[in-house]
């Protein structure tokens, strides 16, 4: 009974072991038991072992031929060990994936689940578990990764080469891509180029498509997976020719983009005919899709890049001066012509604000306005002045247009053209035209005036001359006629002198000649003359009074004595003409005004009929009486005051008038107080004279808007032999300083347009060593600091002291 | 010799030498000469002539305050029958036409010959049929 029972148990055990054996044998994988050692020494492994590894269980059990650790992929061994040990130590089951190398040397992914079993007797550990083939699962994941990597890199990389190399690398993760090439097809030449080619056997850069396998794929637009035999068969059929080393297996798929074949990608293996399968083919087709798309995109990008390069070259080599700014007026780019015109290199210009870079300071408002207009969608077209890096000013035509991208303004283009030459011609044409018009107008006014003014006395002269020869005229009458003829002859003479003076003033030919002028003597002389005239005219009710502020009889100023006499004489003559009773007072007073300096004011005041207020402004205008219809209030040519005013201007002064009808008139002539020296000591003057200054080789530029001031300096510097150039404003000074060789500049600070400070800054930028002496208005606080700050080497206050000037010039003219 | 002893001639000119010249030139004609020195005086003078008739007016063009052109306008309205001769130093082209257009009956440009003056006066005072 006991034996029976035992037998029964044995039977049952045998049966359950058989069932287990069957189960295990049918499992899609292998069941194992192994020791937890470095070899993973196998105690038991099921038959599924062969299916997965290509090894028979006997080869692995007890490491008889090789250990299971040898089967694990070299790179995964450490990881497998570590992961299993960690779980076992925690008495937890483990699950992990790793690669094995099969008996036929292929890589295969496996998945293993297992658990550690502790033997209580010797504390040793046995592992039991199940290993299954994970390739397909793994591969799917890999394919996903590879596809992702390839498409990602197609966006991230610049060169096609790099992209193909990444594709190759990624492809190699899932299939054998040892021998891989990308072929591009040129239909016109029926040739194939290989932009990417890795092959252990052959090296080609290009070959005729002809009947090659690749050519066949391209022409049929069909992928081919063929082994050695199938290739030979195709060759025998004359479909293909075998070129290069024959492959054991060959897989090629066409590259199709926009329904056109542009090439093919090919992998081949020279040893293993089973290397590629149908699933590899579909994978390659997917990769081909990516590569084709990517090649097309790169081609488009290349095309765009080329176009961009063309445009860049056009921009750079354009003969127009172009720059581009962003929305803040900051320079983004300039072309070569810009550098040529304005002197800024690209590296200097980029990042600078356009208005601060090339807009001269005196035009900064205009610059900012232009930029704003362009950036608010307005096309700005104008002519203006811009500044070179070295400070030089350039006449330019400017075109600023906004740049739109996707409907929004992102900046503006500025195009500049140098119009200096054109401007110069235009300016001279305008001046010539104005001169012609002016002289035309003057000519008719002049003629009309001359005709009338000459005819009037001529009428008397000729008329009385005729009467004089009349035998019936008495002696007494004849004498009277002769008196009239003489007087009218004198009138005529005066008229002719006036006319000549006006003509000279109008044509700019009237030059003043600055000399020593003994003021008191001059006025006393005039006083004597008019006292006689007054008596002759019988104007006993009129007193002629002279006022001399400086008692010194030798008191001397620098001016044109002859012209000063002419002006005062004319005004006293007028005063006498219109004054029937009372007094005519004339003389001078010395004035000192803040900001202007010392001046001498001559005055001629009468108690005559006066001049109506509305006439004050027009009275100095030439030919006013003629222009103003035919009503002439007073005799004379109407030129006297015009001449006086002009002469006073030429002497650097002002002629003004105050008058009230019935009360009288006061004319004042204000002249700059130029003196040899304030003390007027003879030795001081000798010093300037004896210290022979020979500056014949030197050139001084005088920047001065007042002609008289220039004439004064011309007079003072004549004896040094220095050559003088004259600029009438700051702009002209800059231009002359840039074009002429000069040794020194005497710079007036107050000038119309560009002032002396700005001109100095610009000139100093271009020529640091050129000495500039500022002429500043006396007594104005801060003028000295400002002039030194703007780069002037020295300053001299107006009115200029000659000794001081000579000293400064000696110091700086070296 | 032209006898103008029964004639009254008014001369309007601000140049006193000129007035004297005319006076001497017309001395032999025995014409009765009246002088005024500007336009305003001329108008006043004419307005006061109630009984005595002025036969001829010699009028300067350029005068203070009122020009000869302004005066002739008034004269031609008030005294359309009295001949007026312009005597002017404006000898420019067009001046003569301007004068005749403005209502002057004759035009004499300074300087002139005595004979010229006398002939023109004769023509104005003794128009031939």
Short mmCIF file of C-alpha atoms in Angstrom, two decimals, chain B residues 82-124:
data_model
loop_
_atom_site.label_atom_id
_atom_site.label_comp_id
_atom_site.label_asym_id
_atom_site.label_seq_id
_atom_site.Cartn_x
_atom_site.Cartn_y
_atom_site.Cartn_z
CA UNK B 82 -7.86 175.01 -70.25
CA UNK B 83 -4.92 173.46 -72.14
CA UNK B 84 -2.24 171.93 -69.92
CA UNK B 85 1.29 171.19 -71.04
CA UNK B 86 3.54 168.74 -69.20
CA UNK B 87 7.04 170.04 -68.65
CA UNK B 88 9.16 167.28 -67.20
CA UNK B 89 12.68 166.04 -66.80
CA UNK B 90 11.45 162.45 -67.23
CA UNK B 91 12.80 161.91 -70.67
CA UNK B 92 12.40 158.17 -70.78
CA UNK B 93 10.65 156.33 -73.55
CA UNK B 94 6.92 156.11 -72.89
CA UNK B 95 6.72 159.19 -70.74
CA UNK B 96 5.30 161.30 -73.54
CA UNK B 97 2.59 158.72 -74.30
CA UNK B 98 1.81 158.46 -70.62
CA UNK B 99 1.36 162.22 -70.37
CA UNK B 100 -0.90 162.50 -73.41
CA UNK B 101 -2.95 159.59 -72.18
CA UNK B 102 -3.35 161.20 -68.79
CA UNK B 103 -4.98 164.26 -70.30
CA UNK B 104 -2.08 166.60 -71.01
CA UNK B 105 -2.47 168.48 -74.25
CA UNK B 106 1.22 168.75 -74.91
CA UNK B 107 4.46 167.37 -73.62
CA UNK B 108 7.80 169.11 -73.30
CA UNK B 109 10.87 167.31 -72.07
CA UNK B 110 13.62 169.13 -70.17
CA UNK B 111 16.02 170.41 -71.30
CA UNK B 112 14.44 172.21 -74.19
CA UNK B 113 15.10 175.11 -76.58
CA UNK B 114 13.37 178.44 -76.13
CA UNK B 115 11.92 178.14 -79.64
CA UNK B 116 10.43 174.77 -78.81
CA UNK B 117 8.66 176.15 -75.80
CA UNK B 118 7.31 179.15 -77.64
CA UNK B 119 6.09 177.10 -80.59
CA UNK B 120 4.24 174.67 -78.36
CA UNK B 121 2.59 177.50 -76.45
CA UNK B 122 1.60 179.14 -79.71
CA UNK B 123 0.06 175.91 -80.94
CA UNK B 124 -1.96 175.49 -77.77
#
